[in-house]
PDB file of N, CA and C in Angstrom:
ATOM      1  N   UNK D   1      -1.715 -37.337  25.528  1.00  0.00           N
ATOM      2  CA  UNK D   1      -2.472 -38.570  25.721  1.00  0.00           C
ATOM      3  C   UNK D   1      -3.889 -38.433  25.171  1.00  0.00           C
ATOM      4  N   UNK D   2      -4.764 -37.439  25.135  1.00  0.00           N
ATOM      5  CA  UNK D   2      -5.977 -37.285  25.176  1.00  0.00           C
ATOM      6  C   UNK D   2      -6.429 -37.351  23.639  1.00  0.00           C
ATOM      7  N   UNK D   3      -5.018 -36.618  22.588  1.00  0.00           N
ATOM      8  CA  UNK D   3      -5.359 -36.739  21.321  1.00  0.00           C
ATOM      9  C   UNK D   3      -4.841 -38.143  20.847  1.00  0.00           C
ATOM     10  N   UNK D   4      -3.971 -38.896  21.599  1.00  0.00           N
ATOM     11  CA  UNK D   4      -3.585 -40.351  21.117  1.00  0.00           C
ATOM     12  C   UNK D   4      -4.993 -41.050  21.196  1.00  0.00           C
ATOM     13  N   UNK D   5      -5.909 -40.327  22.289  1.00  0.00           N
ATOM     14  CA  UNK D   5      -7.247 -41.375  22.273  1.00  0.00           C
ATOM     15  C   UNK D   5      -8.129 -40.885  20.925  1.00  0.00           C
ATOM     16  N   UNK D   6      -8.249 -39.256  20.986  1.00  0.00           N
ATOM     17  CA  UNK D   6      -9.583 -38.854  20.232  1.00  0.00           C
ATOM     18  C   UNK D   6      -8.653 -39.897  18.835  1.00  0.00           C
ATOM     19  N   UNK D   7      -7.460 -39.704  18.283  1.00  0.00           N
ATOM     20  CA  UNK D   7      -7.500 -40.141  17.551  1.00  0.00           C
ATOM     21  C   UNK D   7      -7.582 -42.040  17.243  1.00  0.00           C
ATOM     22  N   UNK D   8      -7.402 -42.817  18.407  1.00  0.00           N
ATOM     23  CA  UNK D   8      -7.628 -43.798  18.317  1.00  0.00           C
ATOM     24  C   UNK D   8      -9.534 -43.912  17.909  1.00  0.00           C
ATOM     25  N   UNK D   9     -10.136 -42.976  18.825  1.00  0.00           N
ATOM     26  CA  UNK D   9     -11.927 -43.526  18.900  1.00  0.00           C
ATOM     27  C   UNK D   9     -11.972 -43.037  16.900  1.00  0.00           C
ATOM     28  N   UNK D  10     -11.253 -41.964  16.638  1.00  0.00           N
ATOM     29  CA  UNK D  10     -11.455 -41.709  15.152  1.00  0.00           C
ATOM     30  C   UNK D  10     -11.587 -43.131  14.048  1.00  0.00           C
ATOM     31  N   UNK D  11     -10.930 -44.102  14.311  1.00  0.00           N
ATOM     32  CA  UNK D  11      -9.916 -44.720  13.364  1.00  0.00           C
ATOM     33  C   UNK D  11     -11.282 -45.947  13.755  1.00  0.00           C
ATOM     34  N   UNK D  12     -11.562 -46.136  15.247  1.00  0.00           N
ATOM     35  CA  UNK D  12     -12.824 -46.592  15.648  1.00  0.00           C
ATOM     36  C   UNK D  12     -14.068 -46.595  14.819  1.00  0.00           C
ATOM     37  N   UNK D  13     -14.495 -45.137  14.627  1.00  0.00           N
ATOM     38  CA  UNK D  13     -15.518 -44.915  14.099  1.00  0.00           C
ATOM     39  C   UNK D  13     -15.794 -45.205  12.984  1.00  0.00           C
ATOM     40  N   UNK D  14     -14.178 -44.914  12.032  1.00  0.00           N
ATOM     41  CA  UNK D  14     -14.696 -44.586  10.688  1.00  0.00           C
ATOM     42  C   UNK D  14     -14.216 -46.609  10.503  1.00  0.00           C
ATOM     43  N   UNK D  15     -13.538 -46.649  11.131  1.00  0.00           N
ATOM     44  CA  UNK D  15     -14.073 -48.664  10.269  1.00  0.00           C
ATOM     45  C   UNK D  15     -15.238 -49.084  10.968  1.00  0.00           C
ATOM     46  N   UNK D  16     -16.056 -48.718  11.595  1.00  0.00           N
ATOM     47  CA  UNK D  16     -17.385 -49.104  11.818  1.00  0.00           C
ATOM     48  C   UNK D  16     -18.027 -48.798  10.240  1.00  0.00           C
ATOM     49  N   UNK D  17     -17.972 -47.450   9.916  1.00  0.00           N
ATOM     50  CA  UNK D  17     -18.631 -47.241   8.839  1.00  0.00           C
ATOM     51  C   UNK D  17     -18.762 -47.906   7.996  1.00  0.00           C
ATOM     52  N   UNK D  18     -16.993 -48.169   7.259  1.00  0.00           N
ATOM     53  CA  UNK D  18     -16.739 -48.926   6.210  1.00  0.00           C
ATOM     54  C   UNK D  18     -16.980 -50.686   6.662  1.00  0.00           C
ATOM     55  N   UNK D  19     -17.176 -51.037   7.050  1.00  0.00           N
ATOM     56  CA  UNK D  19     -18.015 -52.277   7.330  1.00  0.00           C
ATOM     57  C   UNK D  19     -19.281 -52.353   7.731  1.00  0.00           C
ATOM     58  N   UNK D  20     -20.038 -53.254   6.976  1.00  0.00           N
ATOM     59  CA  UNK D  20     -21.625 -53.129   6.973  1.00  0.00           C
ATOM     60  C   UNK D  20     -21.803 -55.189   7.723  1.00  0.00           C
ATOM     61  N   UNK D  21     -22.392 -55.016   8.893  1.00  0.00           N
ATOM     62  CA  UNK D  21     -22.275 -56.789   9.589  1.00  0.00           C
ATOM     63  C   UNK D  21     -23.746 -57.416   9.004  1.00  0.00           C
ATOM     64  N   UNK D  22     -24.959 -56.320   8.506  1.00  0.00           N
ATOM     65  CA  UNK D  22     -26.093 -56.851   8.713  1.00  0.00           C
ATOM     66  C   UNK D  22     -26.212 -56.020   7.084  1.00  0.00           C
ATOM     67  N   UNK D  23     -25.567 -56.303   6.043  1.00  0.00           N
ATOM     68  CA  UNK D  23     -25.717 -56.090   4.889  1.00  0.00           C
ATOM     69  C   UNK D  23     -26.947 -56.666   4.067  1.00  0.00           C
ATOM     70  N   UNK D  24     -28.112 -56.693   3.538  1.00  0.00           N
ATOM     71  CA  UNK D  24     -28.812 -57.077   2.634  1.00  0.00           C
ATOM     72  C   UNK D  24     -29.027 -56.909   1.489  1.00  0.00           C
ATOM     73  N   UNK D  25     -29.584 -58.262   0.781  1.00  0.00           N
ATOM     74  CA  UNK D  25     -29.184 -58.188  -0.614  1.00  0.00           C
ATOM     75  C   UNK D  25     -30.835 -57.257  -0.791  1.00  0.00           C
ATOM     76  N   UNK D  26     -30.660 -56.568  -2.025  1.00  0.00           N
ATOM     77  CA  UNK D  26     -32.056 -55.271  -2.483  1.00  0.00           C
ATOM     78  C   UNK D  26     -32.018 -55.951  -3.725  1.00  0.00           C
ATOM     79  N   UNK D  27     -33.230 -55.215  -4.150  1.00  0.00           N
ATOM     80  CA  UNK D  27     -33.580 -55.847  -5.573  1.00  0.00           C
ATOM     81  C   UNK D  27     -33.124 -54.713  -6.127  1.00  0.00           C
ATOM     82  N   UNK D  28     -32.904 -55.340  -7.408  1.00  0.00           N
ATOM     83  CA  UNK D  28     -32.278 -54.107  -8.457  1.00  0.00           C
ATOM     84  C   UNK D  28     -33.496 -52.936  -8.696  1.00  0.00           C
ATOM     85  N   UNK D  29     -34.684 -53.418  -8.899  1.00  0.00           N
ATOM     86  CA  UNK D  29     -35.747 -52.826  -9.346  1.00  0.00           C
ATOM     87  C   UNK D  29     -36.927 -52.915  -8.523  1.00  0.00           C
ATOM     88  N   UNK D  30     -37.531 -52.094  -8.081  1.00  0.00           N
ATOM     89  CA  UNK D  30     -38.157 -52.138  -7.234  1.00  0.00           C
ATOM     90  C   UNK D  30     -39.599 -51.383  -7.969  1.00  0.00           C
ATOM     91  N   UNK D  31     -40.304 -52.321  -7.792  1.00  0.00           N
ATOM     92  CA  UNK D  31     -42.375 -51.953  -7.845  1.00  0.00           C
ATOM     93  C   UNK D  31     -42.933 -52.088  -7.112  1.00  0.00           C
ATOM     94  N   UNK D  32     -44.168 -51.790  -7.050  1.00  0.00           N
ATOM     95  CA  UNK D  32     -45.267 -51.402  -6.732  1.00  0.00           C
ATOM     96  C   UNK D  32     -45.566 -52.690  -6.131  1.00  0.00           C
ATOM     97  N   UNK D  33     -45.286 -53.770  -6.055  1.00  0.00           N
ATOM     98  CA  UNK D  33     -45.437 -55.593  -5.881  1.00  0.00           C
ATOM     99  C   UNK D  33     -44.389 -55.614  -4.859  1.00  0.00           C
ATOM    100  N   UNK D  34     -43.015 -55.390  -5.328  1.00  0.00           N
ATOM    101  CA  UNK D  34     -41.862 -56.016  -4.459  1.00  0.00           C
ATOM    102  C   UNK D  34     -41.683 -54.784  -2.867  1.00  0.00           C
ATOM    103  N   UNK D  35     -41.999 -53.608  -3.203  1.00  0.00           N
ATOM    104  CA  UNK D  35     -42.538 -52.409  -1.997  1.00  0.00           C
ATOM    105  C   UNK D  35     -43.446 -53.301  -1.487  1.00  0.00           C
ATOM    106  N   UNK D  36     -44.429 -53.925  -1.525  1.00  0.00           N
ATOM    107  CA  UNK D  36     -45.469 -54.142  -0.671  1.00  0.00           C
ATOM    108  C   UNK D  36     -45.182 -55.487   0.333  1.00  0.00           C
ATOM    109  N   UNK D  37     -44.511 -56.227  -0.850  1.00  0.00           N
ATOM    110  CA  UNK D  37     -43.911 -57.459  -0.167  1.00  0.00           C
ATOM    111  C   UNK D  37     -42.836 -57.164   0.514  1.00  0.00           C
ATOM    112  N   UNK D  38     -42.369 -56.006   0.319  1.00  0.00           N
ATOM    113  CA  UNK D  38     -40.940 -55.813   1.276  1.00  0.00           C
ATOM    114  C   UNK D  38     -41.547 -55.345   2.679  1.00  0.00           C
ATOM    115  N   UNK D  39     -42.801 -54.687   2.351  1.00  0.00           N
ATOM    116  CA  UNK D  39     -43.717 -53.753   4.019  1.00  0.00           C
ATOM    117  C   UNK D  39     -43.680 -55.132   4.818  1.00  0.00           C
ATOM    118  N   UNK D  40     -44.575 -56.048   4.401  1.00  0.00           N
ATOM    119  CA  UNK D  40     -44.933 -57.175   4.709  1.00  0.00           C
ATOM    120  C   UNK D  40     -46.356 -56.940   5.615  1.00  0.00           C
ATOM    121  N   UNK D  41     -46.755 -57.714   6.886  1.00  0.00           N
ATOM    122  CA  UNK D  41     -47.913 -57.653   7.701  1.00  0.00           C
ATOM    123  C   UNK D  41     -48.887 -57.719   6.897  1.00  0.00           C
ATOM    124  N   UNK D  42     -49.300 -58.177   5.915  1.00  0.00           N
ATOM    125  CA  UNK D  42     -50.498 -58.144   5.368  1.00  0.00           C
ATOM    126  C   UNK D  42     -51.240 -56.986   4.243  1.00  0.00           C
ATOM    127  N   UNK D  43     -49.677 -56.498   4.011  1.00  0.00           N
ATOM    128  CA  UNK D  43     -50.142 -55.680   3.224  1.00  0.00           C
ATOM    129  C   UNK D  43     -50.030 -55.715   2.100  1.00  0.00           C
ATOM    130  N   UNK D  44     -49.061 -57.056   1.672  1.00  0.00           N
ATOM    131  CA  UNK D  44     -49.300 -57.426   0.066  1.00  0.00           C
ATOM    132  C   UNK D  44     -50.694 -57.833  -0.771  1.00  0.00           C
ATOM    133  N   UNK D  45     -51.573 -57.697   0.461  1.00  0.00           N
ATOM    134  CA  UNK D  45     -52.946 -58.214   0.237  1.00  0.00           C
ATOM    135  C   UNK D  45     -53.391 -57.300  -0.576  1.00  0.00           C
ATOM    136  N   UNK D  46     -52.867 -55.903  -0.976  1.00  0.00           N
ATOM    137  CA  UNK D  46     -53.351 -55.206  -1.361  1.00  0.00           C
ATOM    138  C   UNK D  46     -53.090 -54.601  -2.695  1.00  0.00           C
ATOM    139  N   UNK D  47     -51.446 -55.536  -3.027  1.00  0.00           N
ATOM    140  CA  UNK D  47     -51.223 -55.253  -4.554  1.00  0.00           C
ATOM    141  C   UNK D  47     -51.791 -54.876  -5.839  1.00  0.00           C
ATOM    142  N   UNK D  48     -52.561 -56.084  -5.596  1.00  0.00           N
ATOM    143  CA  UNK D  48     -53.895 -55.964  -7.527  1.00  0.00           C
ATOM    144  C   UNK D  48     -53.875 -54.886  -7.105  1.00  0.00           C
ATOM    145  N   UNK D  49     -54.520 -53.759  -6.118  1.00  0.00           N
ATOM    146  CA  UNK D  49     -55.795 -53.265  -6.127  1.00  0.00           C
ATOM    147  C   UNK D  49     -54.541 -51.904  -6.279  1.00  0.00           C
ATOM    148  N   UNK D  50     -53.450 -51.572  -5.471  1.00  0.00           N
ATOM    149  CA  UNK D  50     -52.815 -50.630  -5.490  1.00  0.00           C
ATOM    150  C   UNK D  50     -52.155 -50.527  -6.886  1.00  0.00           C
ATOM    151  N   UNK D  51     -51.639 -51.919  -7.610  1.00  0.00           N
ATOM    152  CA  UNK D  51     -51.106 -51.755  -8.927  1.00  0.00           C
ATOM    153  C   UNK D  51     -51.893 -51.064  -9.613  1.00  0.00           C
ATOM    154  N   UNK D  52     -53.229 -51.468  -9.572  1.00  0.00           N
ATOM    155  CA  UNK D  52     -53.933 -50.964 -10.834  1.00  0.00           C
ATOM    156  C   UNK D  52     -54.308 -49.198 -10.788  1.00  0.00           C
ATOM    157  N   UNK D  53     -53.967 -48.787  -9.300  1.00  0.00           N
ATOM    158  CA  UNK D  53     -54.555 -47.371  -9.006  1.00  0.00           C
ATOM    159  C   UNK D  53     -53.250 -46.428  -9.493  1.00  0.00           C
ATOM    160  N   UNK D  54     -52.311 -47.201  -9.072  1.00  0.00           N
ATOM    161  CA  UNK D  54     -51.363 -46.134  -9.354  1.00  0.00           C
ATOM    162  C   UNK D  54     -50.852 -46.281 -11.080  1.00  0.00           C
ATOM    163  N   UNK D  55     -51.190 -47.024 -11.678  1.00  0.00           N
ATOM    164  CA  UNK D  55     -50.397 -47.460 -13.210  1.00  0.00           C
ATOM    165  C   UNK D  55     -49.407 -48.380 -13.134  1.00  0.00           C
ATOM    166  N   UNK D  56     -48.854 -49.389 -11.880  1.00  0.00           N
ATOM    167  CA  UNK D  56     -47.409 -49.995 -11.733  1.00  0.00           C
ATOM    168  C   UNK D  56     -46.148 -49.000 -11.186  1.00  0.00           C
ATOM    169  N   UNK D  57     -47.029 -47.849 -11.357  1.00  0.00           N
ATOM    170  CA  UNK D  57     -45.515 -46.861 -10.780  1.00  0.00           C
ATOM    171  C   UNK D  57     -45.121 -46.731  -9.602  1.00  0.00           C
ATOM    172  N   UNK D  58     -44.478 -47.103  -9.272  1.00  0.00           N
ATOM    173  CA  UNK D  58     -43.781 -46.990  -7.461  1.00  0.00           C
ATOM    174  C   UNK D  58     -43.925 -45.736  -7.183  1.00  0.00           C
ATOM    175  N   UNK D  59     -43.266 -44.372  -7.630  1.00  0.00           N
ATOM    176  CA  UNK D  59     -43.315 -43.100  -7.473  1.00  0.00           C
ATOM    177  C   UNK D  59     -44.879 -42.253  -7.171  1.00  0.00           C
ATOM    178  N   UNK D  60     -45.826 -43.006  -8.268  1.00  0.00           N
ATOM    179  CA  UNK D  60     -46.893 -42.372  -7.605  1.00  0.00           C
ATOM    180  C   UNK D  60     -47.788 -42.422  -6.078  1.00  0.00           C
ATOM    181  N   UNK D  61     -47.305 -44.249  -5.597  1.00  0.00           N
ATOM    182  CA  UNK D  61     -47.793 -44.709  -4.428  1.00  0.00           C
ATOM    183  C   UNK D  61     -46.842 -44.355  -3.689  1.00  0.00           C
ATOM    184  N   UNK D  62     -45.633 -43.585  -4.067  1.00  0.00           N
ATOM    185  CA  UNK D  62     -44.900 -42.783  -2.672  1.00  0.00           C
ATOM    186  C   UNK D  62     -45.282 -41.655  -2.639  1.00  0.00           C
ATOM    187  N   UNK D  63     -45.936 -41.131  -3.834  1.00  0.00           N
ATOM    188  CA  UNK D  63     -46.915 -39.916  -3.271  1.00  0.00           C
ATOM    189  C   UNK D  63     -48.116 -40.033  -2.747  1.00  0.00           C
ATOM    190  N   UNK D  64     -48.606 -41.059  -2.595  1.00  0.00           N
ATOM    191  CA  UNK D  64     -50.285 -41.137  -2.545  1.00  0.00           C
ATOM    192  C   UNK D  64     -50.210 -40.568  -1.056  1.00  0.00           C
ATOM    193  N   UNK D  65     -51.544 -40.228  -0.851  1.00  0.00           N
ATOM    194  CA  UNK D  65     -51.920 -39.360   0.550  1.00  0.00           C
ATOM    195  C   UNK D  65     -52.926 -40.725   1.186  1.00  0.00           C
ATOM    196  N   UNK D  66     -53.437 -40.527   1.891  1.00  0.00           N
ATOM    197  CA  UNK D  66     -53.636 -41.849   3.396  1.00  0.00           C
ATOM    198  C   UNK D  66     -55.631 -41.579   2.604  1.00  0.00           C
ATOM    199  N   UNK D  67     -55.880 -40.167   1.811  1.00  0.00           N
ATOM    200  CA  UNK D  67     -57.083 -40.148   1.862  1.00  0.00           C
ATOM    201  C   UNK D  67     -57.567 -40.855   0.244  1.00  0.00           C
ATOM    202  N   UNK D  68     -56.361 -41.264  -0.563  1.00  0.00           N
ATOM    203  CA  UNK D  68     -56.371 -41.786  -1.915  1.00  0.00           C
ATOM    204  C   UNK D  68     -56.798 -43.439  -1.463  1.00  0.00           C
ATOM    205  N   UNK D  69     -55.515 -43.632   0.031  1.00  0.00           N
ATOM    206  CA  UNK D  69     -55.391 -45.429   0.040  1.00  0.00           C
ATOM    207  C   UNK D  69     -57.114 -45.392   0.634  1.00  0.00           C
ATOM    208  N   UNK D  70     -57.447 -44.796   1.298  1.00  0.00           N
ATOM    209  CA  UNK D  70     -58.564 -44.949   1.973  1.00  0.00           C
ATOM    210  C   UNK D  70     -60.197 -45.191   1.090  1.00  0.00           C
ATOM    211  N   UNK D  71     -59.786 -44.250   0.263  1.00  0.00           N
ATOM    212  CA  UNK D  71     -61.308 -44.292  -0.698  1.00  0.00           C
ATOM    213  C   UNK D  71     -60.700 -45.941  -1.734  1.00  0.00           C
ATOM    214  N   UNK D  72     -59.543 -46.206  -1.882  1.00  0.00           N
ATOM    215  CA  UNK D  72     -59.538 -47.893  -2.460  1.00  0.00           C
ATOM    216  C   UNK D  72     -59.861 -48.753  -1.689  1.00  0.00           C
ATOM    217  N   UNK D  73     -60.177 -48.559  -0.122  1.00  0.00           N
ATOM    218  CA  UNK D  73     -60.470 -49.512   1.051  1.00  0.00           C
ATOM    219  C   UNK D  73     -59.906 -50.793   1.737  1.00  0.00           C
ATOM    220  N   UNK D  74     -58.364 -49.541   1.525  1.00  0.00           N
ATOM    221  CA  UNK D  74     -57.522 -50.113   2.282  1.00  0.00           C
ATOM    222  C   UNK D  74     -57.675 -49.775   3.777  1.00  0.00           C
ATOM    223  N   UNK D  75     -57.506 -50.697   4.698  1.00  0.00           N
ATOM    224  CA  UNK D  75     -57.740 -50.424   6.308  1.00  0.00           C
ATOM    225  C   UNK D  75     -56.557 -49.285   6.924  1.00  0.00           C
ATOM    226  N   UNK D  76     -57.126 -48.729   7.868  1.00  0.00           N
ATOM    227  CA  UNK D  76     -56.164 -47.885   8.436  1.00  0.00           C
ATOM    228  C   UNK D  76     -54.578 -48.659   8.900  1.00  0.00           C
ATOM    229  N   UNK D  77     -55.009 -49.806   9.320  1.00  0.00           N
ATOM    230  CA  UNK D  77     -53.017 -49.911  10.227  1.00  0.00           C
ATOM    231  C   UNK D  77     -51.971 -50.118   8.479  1.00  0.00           C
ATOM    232  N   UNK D  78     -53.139 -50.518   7.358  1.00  0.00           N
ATOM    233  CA  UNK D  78     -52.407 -50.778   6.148  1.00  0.00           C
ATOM    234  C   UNK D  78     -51.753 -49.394   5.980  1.00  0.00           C
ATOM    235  N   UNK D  79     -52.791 -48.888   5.926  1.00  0.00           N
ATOM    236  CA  UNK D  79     -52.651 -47.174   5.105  1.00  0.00           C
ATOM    237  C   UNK D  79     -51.263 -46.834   6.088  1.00  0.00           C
ATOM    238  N   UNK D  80     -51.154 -46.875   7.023  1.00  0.00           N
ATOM    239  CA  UNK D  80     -50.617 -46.305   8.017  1.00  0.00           C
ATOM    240  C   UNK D  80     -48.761 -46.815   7.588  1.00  0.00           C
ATOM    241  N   UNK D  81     -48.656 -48.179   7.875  1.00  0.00           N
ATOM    242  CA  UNK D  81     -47.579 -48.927   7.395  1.00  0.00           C
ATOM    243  C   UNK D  81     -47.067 -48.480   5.970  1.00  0.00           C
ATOM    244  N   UNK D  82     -47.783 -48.298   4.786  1.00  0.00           N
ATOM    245  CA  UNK D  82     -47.832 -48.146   3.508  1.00  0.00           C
ATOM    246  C   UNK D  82     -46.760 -47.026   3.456  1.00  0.00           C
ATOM    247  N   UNK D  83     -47.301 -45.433   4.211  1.00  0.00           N
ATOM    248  CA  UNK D  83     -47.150 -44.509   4.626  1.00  0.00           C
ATOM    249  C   UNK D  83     -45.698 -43.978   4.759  1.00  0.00           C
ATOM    250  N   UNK D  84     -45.879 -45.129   6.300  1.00  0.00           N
ATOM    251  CA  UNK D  84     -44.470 -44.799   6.748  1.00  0.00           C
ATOM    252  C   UNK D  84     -43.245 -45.502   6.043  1.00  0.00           C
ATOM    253  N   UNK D  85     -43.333 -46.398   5.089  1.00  0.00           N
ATOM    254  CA  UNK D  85     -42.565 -47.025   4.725  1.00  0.00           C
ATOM    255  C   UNK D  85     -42.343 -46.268   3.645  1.00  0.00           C
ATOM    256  N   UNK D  86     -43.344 -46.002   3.180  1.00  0.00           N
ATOM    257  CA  UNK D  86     -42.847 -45.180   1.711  1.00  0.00           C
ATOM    258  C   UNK D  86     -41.897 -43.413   2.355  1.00  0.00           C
ATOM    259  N   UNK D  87     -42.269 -43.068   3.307  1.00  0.00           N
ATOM    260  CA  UNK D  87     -41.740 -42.090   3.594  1.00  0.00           C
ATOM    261  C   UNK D  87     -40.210 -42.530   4.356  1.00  0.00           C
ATOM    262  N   UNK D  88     -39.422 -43.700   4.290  1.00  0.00           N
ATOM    263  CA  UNK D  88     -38.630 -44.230   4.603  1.00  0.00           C
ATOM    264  C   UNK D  88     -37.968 -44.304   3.323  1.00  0.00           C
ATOM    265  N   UNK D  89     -38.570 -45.233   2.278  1.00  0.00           N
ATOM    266  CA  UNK D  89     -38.086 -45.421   0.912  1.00  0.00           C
ATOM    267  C   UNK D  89     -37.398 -43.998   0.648  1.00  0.00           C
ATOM    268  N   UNK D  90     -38.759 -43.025   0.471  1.00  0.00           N
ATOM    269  CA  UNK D  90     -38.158 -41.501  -0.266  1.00  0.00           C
ATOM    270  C   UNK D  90     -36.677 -41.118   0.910  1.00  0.00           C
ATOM    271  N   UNK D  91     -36.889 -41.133   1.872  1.00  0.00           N
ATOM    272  CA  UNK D  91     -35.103 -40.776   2.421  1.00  0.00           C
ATOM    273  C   UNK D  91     -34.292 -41.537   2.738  1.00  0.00           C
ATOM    274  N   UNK D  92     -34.244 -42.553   2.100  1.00  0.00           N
ATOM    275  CA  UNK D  92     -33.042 -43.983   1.561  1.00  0.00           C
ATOM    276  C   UNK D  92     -32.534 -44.727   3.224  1.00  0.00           C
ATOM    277  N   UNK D  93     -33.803 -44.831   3.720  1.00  0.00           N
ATOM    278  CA  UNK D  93     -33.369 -45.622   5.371  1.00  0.00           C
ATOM    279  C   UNK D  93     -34.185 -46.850   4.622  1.00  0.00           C
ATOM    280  N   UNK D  94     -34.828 -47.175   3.772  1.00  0.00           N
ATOM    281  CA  UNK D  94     -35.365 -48.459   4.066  1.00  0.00           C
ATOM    282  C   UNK D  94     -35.422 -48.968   2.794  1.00  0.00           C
ATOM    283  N   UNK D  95     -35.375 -50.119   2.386  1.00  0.00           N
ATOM    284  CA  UNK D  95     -35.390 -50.933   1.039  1.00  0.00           C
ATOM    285  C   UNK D  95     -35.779 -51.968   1.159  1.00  0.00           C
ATOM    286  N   UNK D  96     -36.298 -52.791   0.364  1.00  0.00           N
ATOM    287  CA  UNK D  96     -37.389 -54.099   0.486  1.00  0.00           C
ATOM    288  C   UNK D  96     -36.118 -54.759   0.198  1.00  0.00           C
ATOM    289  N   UNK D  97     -36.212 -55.764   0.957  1.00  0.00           N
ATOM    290  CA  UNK D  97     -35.264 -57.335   1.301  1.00  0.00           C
ATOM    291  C   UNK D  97     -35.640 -58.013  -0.153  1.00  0.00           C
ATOM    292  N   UNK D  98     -34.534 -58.411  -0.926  1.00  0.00           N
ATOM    293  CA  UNK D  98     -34.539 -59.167  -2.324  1.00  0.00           C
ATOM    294  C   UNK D  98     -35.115 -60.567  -1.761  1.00  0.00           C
ATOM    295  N   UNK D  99     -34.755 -61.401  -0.522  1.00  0.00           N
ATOM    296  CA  UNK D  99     -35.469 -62.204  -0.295  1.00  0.00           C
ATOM    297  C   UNK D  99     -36.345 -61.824   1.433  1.00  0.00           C
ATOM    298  N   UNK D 100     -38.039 -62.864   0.980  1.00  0.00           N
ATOM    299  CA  UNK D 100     -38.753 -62.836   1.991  1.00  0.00           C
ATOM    300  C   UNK D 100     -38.397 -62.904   3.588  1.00  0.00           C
ATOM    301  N   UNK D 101     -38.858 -62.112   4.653  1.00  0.00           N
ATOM    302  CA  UNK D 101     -37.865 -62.604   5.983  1.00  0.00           C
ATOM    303  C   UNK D 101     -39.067 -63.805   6.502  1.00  0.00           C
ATOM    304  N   UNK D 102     -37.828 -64.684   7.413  1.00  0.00           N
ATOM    305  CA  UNK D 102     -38.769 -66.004   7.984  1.00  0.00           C
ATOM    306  C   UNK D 102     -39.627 -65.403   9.143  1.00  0.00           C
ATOM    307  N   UNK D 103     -40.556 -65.485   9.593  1.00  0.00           N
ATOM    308  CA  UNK D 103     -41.457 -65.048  10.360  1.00  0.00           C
ATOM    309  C   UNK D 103     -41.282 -65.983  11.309  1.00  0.00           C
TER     310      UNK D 103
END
C-alpha cells in the first residue's frame, strides 16, 4: 500500500512540474530599459542615466556594485531593488514581464 501511494504523490509531483498555471509572456531581448521597467517602483526613473553609464549593456548593470549606482545618485531603496533583482536575473528566478503589471 505505502508504495501504491509514494508512487501515486510521484505522478503528483511531476505533473505539477510539467504544467506552468501562472506562465508569463518575457521579452525576447532584454535591456538595460525593459530590466528597469520590469523592477518597476520607480525605478525606471532612472534609465537615461543608467543607460548611458553602463553603454546599453544589461550585463554590465548586473555587475554594477551599490557603490557605482550610488556615486550616479541613485537613492538607496533604488540601489537596493536594482540589486536584488539583478541578482535574481543572474540565477534565472526572475524575468521582466513582456507586458506592464496593472497596479
Amino acid at each position: 500500500m505505502a508504495l501504491a501511494c509514494a508512487s501515486h504523490a510521484c505522478r503528483f509531483l511531476l505533473a505539477g512540474q510539467a504544467r506552468s498555471f501562472h506562465a508569463q509572456p518575457y521579452h525576447a531581448k532584454v535591456g538595460v530599459v525593459e530590466f528597469l521597467n520590469g523592477v518597476g517602483k520607480g525605478v525606471e526613473a532612472h534609465a537615461a542615466k543608467l543607460e548611458e553609464a553602463v553603454g546599453g549593456d544589461l550585463q554590465r548593470l548586473l555587475e554594477a556594485r551599490t557603490l557605482r549606482l550610488k556615486k550616479l545618485g541613485i537613492p538607496c531603496k533604488h540601489r537596493k531593488l536594482i540589486l536584488s533583482f539583478a541578482h535574481k536575473y543572474r540565477l534565472g528566478l526572475w524575468k521582466p514581464q513582456a507586458e506592464p503589471r496593472k497596479v
